[in-house]
Short mmCIF file of C-alpha atoms in Angstrom, two decimals:
data_model
loop_
_atom_site.label_atom_id
_atom_site.label_comp_id
_atom_site.label_asym_id
_atom_site.label_seq_id
_atom_site.Cartn_x
_atom_site.Cartn_y
_atom_site.Cartn_z
CA MET A 97 0.00 0.05 -0.03
CA ILE A 98 2.76 2.50 1.07
CA ASN A 99 4.49 1.82 -2.24
CA ALA A 100 1.31 2.54 -4.32
CA LEU A 101 0.96 5.90 -2.28
CA ILE A 102 4.67 6.77 -3.04
CA ALA A 103 4.26 6.01 -6.80
CA ARG A 104 1.12 8.24 -6.91
CA LEU A 105 2.91 11.02 -5.25
CA LYS A 106 5.67 10.94 -7.79
CA GLN A 107 3.34 10.97 -10.64
CA GLY A 108 2.10 14.33 -9.58
CA TYR A 109 -0.66 16.17 -11.09
CA GLY A 110 -1.93 14.39 -14.12
CA THR A 111 -4.89 16.51 -15.43
CA VAL A 112 -4.00 18.84 -18.44
CA ASP A 113 -4.11 22.25 -17.30
CA TYR A 114 -6.73 23.49 -19.83
CA PRO A 115 -8.10 26.00 -20.68
CA SER A 116 -6.08 28.13 -18.07
CA ALA A 117 -4.75 31.20 -19.55
CA LYS A 118 -1.57 30.86 -17.67
CA ALA A 119 -0.69 27.36 -19.03
CA ALA A 120 0.59 26.55 -22.53
CA LEU A 121 -1.80 24.71 -24.81
CA PRO A 122 -1.30 20.86 -25.25
CA ALA A 123 1.14 20.16 -27.95
CA MET A 124 -0.60 18.48 -30.79
CA PRO A 125 1.29 15.41 -32.15
CA ASP A 126 3.05 15.62 -35.41
CA ARG A 127 0.37 13.03 -36.84
CA PHE A 128 -2.59 15.23 -35.99
CA ARG A 129 -4.56 16.50 -38.99
CA GLY A 130 -6.89 19.37 -38.67
CA ARG A 131 -8.79 21.30 -41.37
CA PRO A 132 -7.29 20.80 -44.78
CA LEU A 133 -5.73 23.79 -46.19
CA PHE A 134 -5.42 24.63 -50.07
CA ASP A 135 -2.84 26.87 -51.62
CA THR A 136 -4.73 27.88 -54.69
CA THR A 137 -1.70 29.77 -56.22
CA ARG A 138 -0.20 26.67 -56.95
CA CYS A 139 -3.28 24.90 -58.59
CA GLY A 140 -3.38 24.31 -62.15
CA ASP A 141 -6.27 25.42 -64.21
CA GLY A 142 -9.02 22.87 -64.29
CA CYS A 143 -7.16 20.56 -61.79
CA ARG A 144 -9.46 18.37 -59.92
CA HIS A 145 -7.20 15.72 -58.35
CA CYS A 146 -8.09 16.50 -54.78
CA ALA A 147 -11.85 16.52 -55.45
CA ASP A 148 -11.75 13.41 -57.50
CA ALA A 149 -9.82 11.52 -54.75
CA CYS A 150 -12.12 12.65 -51.86
CA PRO A 151 -13.94 9.55 -50.80
CA THR A 152 -16.76 11.54 -49.35
CA GLU A 153 -17.05 14.37 -51.92
CA ALA A 154 -16.19 16.80 -49.35
CA ILE A 155 -14.05 19.15 -51.60
CA ALA A 156 -15.91 21.19 -54.18
CA ILE A 157 -14.17 23.26 -56.87
CA LYS A 158 -15.46 26.31 -58.65
CA GLY A 159 -12.95 27.81 -60.86
CA LYS A 160 -9.86 28.92 -58.65
CA ASN A 161 -12.10 28.54 -55.38
CA ILE A 162 -11.96 25.54 -53.44
CA SER A 163 -14.31 24.68 -50.56
CA VAL A 164 -14.30 21.93 -47.91
CA ASP A 165 -17.24 20.44 -46.02
CA LEU A 166 -15.79 19.61 -42.80
CA GLY A 167 -18.77 17.53 -41.85
CA ARG A 168 -18.01 15.22 -44.68
CA CYS A 169 -14.28 15.26 -44.36
CA LEU A 170 -12.58 12.30 -43.04
CA PHE A 171 -9.27 14.16 -42.32
CA CYS A 172 -7.51 11.40 -44.43
CA THR A 173 -4.62 12.03 -46.77
CA ASP A 174 -6.01 11.20 -50.02
CA CYS A 175 -6.50 14.72 -51.36
CA MET A 176 -2.85 15.33 -50.18
CA ASP A 177 -1.51 12.18 -51.93
CA ALA A 178 -3.46 12.88 -55.13
CA CYS A 179 -2.32 16.69 -55.54
CA PRO A 180 0.63 16.80 -58.09
CA GLU A 181 1.45 20.44 -56.79
CA LYS A 182 1.58 19.40 -53.24
CA SER A 183 -0.67 22.37 -52.56
CA VAL A 184 -2.83 20.57 -49.87
CA SER A 185 -1.75 20.62 -46.04
CA HIS A 186 -3.57 20.15 -42.85
CA SER A 187 -3.78 22.68 -40.16
CA ALA A 188 -2.45 21.92 -36.63
CA ASP A 189 -5.57 23.92 -35.17
CA TYR A 190 -7.71 21.37 -33.15
CA ARG A 191 -10.60 24.14 -32.86
CA LEU A 192 -13.39 22.84 -35.26
CA ALA A 193 -16.71 22.72 -33.53
CA VAL A 194 -19.57 24.80 -34.93
CA ARG A 195 -23.20 25.53 -33.94
CA ASP A 196 -24.65 25.57 -37.41
CA ALA A 197 -24.20 22.79 -40.10
CA SER A 198 -23.96 25.49 -42.72
CA ASP A 199 -20.67 26.81 -41.04
CA LEU A 200 -18.98 23.52 -41.80
CA VAL A 201 -18.45 24.60 -45.30
CA VAL A 202 -15.32 26.81 -45.54
CA ARG A 203 -13.66 28.03 -48.65
CA ASP A 204 -9.87 28.44 -49.22
CA GLU A 205 -8.43 30.44 -46.17
CA GLN A 206 -11.87 31.42 -44.97
CA GLU A 207 -11.80 31.55 -41.00
CA LEU A 208 -13.96 28.86 -39.38
CA LYS A 209 -16.90 30.40 -37.55
CA LEU A 210 -16.41 28.47 -34.34
CA ALA A 211 -19.20 27.65 -31.86
CA THR A 212 -20.70 30.18 -29.72
CA GLU A 213 -22.30 29.63 -26.31
CA LEU A 214 -25.62 28.65 -25.51
CA ASP A 215 -28.37 31.29 -24.91
CA ARG A 216 -28.59 32.88 -21.55
CA GLN A 217 -31.40 30.63 -20.24
CA LEU A 218 -29.74 27.38 -21.14
CA ARG A 219 -26.39 28.58 -20.00
CA ARG A 220 -27.86 29.38 -16.60
CA LEU A 221 -29.49 25.84 -16.70
CA PHE A 222 -26.39 23.78 -17.91
CA GLY A 223 -23.33 26.04 -17.34
CA ARG A 224 -22.17 24.46 -14.25
CA SER A 225 -23.86 20.94 -14.56
CA LEU A 226 -24.12 19.41 -17.99
CA HIS A 227 -25.33 15.72 -17.91
CA LEU A 228 -25.06 14.02 -21.27
CA ARG A 229 -26.32 10.61 -22.40
CA HIS A 230 -23.88 9.19 -25.00
CA VAL A 231 -25.63 7.28 -27.93
CA SER A 232 -23.29 5.26 -30.07
CA ALA A 233 -25.50 4.98 -33.17
CA GLY A 234 -23.47 2.40 -35.05
CA GLY A 235 -20.06 3.81 -34.60
CA CYS A 236 -16.74 2.09 -35.21
CA ASN A 237 -15.45 2.74 -31.66
CA GLY A 238 -13.21 5.54 -32.80
CA CYS A 239 -15.18 8.51 -31.64
CA GLU A 240 -16.33 6.65 -28.74
CA SER A 241 -13.00 6.03 -27.55
CA ASP A 242 -11.97 9.73 -27.73
CA VAL A 243 -15.08 10.63 -25.74
CA ASN A 244 -14.32 8.22 -23.18
CA VAL A 245 -10.86 9.54 -23.00
CA LEU A 246 -12.35 12.88 -21.53
CA GLY A 247 -13.54 11.02 -18.52
CA THR A 248 -9.85 9.95 -17.49
CA ILE A 249 -7.51 11.55 -15.22
CA GLY A 250 -5.62 13.30 -18.13
CA TRP A 251 -8.64 15.31 -19.21
CA ASP A 252 -11.16 15.09 -16.41
CA MET A 253 -14.06 16.92 -18.10
CA SER A 254 -16.06 16.53 -14.70
CA ARG A 255 -14.05 19.36 -13.25
CA PHE A 256 -16.18 21.58 -15.79
CA GLY A 257 -19.36 19.99 -14.55
CA ILE A 258 -19.72 17.82 -17.68
CA SER A 259 -20.42 14.12 -17.20
CA LEU A 260 -21.89 11.11 -19.15
CA VAL A 261 -24.96 9.43 -17.42
CA ALA A 262 -26.56 6.06 -18.11
CA SER A 263 -30.21 7.07 -18.68
CA PRO A 264 -31.57 9.80 -21.04
CA ARG A 265 -34.19 10.61 -18.36
CA HIS A 266 -31.34 11.88 -16.04
CA ALA A 267 -29.46 13.89 -18.82
CA ASP A 268 -29.61 17.40 -20.23
CA GLY A 269 -29.01 16.30 -23.76
CA LEU A 270 -27.44 13.75 -25.91
CA LEU A 271 -24.07 13.25 -27.18
CA ILE A 272 -24.14 11.11 -30.60
CA THR A 273 -21.46 9.13 -32.30
CA GLY A 274 -21.78 6.89 -35.35
CA PRO A 275 -23.66 7.15 -38.73
CA VAL A 276 -27.13 6.39 -37.15
CA THR A 277 -27.78 3.10 -38.71
CA GLN A 278 -31.40 2.18 -39.63
CA ASN A 279 -31.28 -0.08 -36.69
CA MET A 280 -30.50 2.84 -34.46
CA ARG A 281 -33.03 5.36 -35.77
CA GLN A 282 -35.82 4.48 -33.71
CA ALA A 283 -33.60 4.00 -30.48
CA LEU A 284 -31.96 7.31 -30.94
CA ARG A 285 -35.40 9.01 -31.33
CA ILE A 286 -36.60 7.28 -28.09
CA ALA A 287 -33.63 8.30 -26.19
CA TYR A 288 -34.04 11.92 -27.42
CA ASP A 289 -37.80 11.97 -26.45
CA ALA A 290 -36.80 10.60 -23.08
CA VAL A 291 -34.58 13.64 -22.32
CA PRO A 292 -36.52 16.18 -20.33
CA ASP A 293 -36.91 19.75 -21.90
CA PRO A 294 -35.05 21.86 -22.38
CA LYS A 295 -32.32 19.65 -24.07
CA ILE A 296 -29.49 19.91 -26.37
CA VAL A 297 -27.87 17.53 -28.99
CA ILE A 298 -24.14 17.14 -29.75
CA ALA A 299 -23.03 15.24 -32.73
CA VAL A 300 -19.40 14.08 -32.82
CA GLY A 301 -17.46 12.92 -35.56
CA ALA A 302 -17.86 12.63 -39.40
CA CYS A 303 -20.26 9.79 -39.15
CA ALA A 304 -22.65 11.60 -36.81
CA LEU A 305 -22.26 14.74 -38.99
CA SER A 306 -22.74 13.44 -42.38
CA GLY A 307 -22.69 9.54 -42.53
CA GLY A 308 -18.84 9.47 -42.79
CA PRO A 309 -17.44 6.91 -45.19
CA TYR A 310 -20.80 5.40 -45.36
CA ILE A 311 -22.72 8.79 -46.65
CA ASN A 312 -25.58 7.95 -49.04
CA HIS A 313 -25.54 4.44 -48.04
CA ALA A 314 -29.12 2.98 -47.78
CA GLU A 315 -28.28 1.62 -44.15
CA VAL A 316 -27.25 4.88 -42.44
CA SER A 317 -28.62 8.22 -42.05
CA ASN A 318 -26.52 11.22 -43.46
CA GLY A 319 -25.92 12.83 -40.07
CA ALA A 320 -27.65 12.69 -36.78
CA ASP A 321 -29.78 15.79 -37.60
CA ASP A 322 -31.66 13.69 -40.09
CA VAL A 323 -33.33 12.17 -37.03
CA VAL A 324 -33.07 14.83 -34.10
CA PRO A 325 -32.12 18.45 -34.04
CA VAL A 326 -28.36 19.27 -33.42
CA ASP A 327 -26.91 22.14 -31.49
CA LEU A 328 -23.27 21.55 -31.84
CA TYR A 329 -21.17 19.94 -34.58
CA ILE A 330 -17.76 18.52 -34.08
CA PRO A 331 -15.95 17.37 -36.97
CA GLY A 332 -13.30 14.70 -37.23
CA CYS A 333 -12.69 11.09 -37.92
CA PRO A 334 -12.26 10.77 -35.09
CA PRO A 335 -12.04 14.32 -33.40
CA HIS A 336 -9.11 14.71 -31.00
CA PRO A 337 -10.29 14.72 -27.48
CA LEU A 338 -9.08 18.32 -27.23
CA THR A 339 -11.42 19.11 -30.30
CA ILE A 340 -14.44 17.61 -28.41
CA LEU A 341 -13.69 19.34 -25.17
CA ASP A 342 -13.10 22.76 -26.72
CA GLY A 343 -16.47 22.50 -28.52
CA LEU A 344 -18.29 21.52 -25.33
CA LEU A 345 -16.51 24.33 -23.35
CA ARG A 346 -17.48 27.05 -26.10
CA LEU A 347 -21.03 25.79 -25.80
CA LEU A 348 -20.92 26.53 -22.15
CA GLY A 349 -19.09 29.86 -22.60
CA THR A 350 -15.88 28.97 -21.02
CA LYS A 351 -13.32 31.55 -21.36
CA ASN A 352 -9.58 31.51 -22.31
CA LEU A 353 -10.17 29.45 -25.36
CA ASP A 354 -8.75 31.69 -28.13
CA ASP A 355 -5.83 33.65 -26.65
CA ARG A 356 -3.02 31.34 -27.43
CA GLN A 357 -1.28 30.20 -30.51
CA VAL A 358 -1.71 26.71 -31.58
CA THR A 359 1.48 24.98 -32.56
CA LYS A 360 2.52 21.17 -33.34
CA ARG A 361 4.51 19.18 -30.98
CA GLY A 362 7.90 20.76 -30.93
CA GLY A 363 6.83 23.74 -32.88
#
């Protein structure tokens, strides 16, 4: 027992100090891929290699203008690999959550309209205590795993008053992952109806936003908002835990989320 206590003391404080303004932002790993960026000055006339390579048709090209639907984007490297001019890269910025689905479509270097906080009444109700029922609606366990990470000592989202609960009747809203398969549509709707009003819905990951790699497949919905109304969209395949936490805190109106520069590990 004493050895266990000594080992725990040596470990020190294990929770990331985020979003404290006095602490550095967590360093993103080199393998992290955020929003796709396009250097259109290097693009050839009529070139469509990136758009043709995209498995979910997330990239749209009109003349020299390139737009990306982050709800459809799988954050893979197919567009990068296909580009002969090497004009495609990925941002290291983890901040991707938005409130409106239309804000997921961004053009060239257009600034992403990040999520805004809940209205005053909902913030008063949920700002210090937000209980969410997690519904995995046919997911691959990628997004589910990163949601679960937020409950570990490294992230400890409960310190912000955010917790996952077992019953929708004890929840303030739903957190949805997965493409909402046909077999889960009714279950999701039942869970939504069981949450007392007022309630919120958070969609996490490309599958919950658009159907992900299964988009337009007969056995899935093209996003959770095809079944229930969604208040927060968090892109990624899967989203980094910091991307999810950032979106949740923006929804609750937490401060100190935008005052530091985002860098890669070692940057």
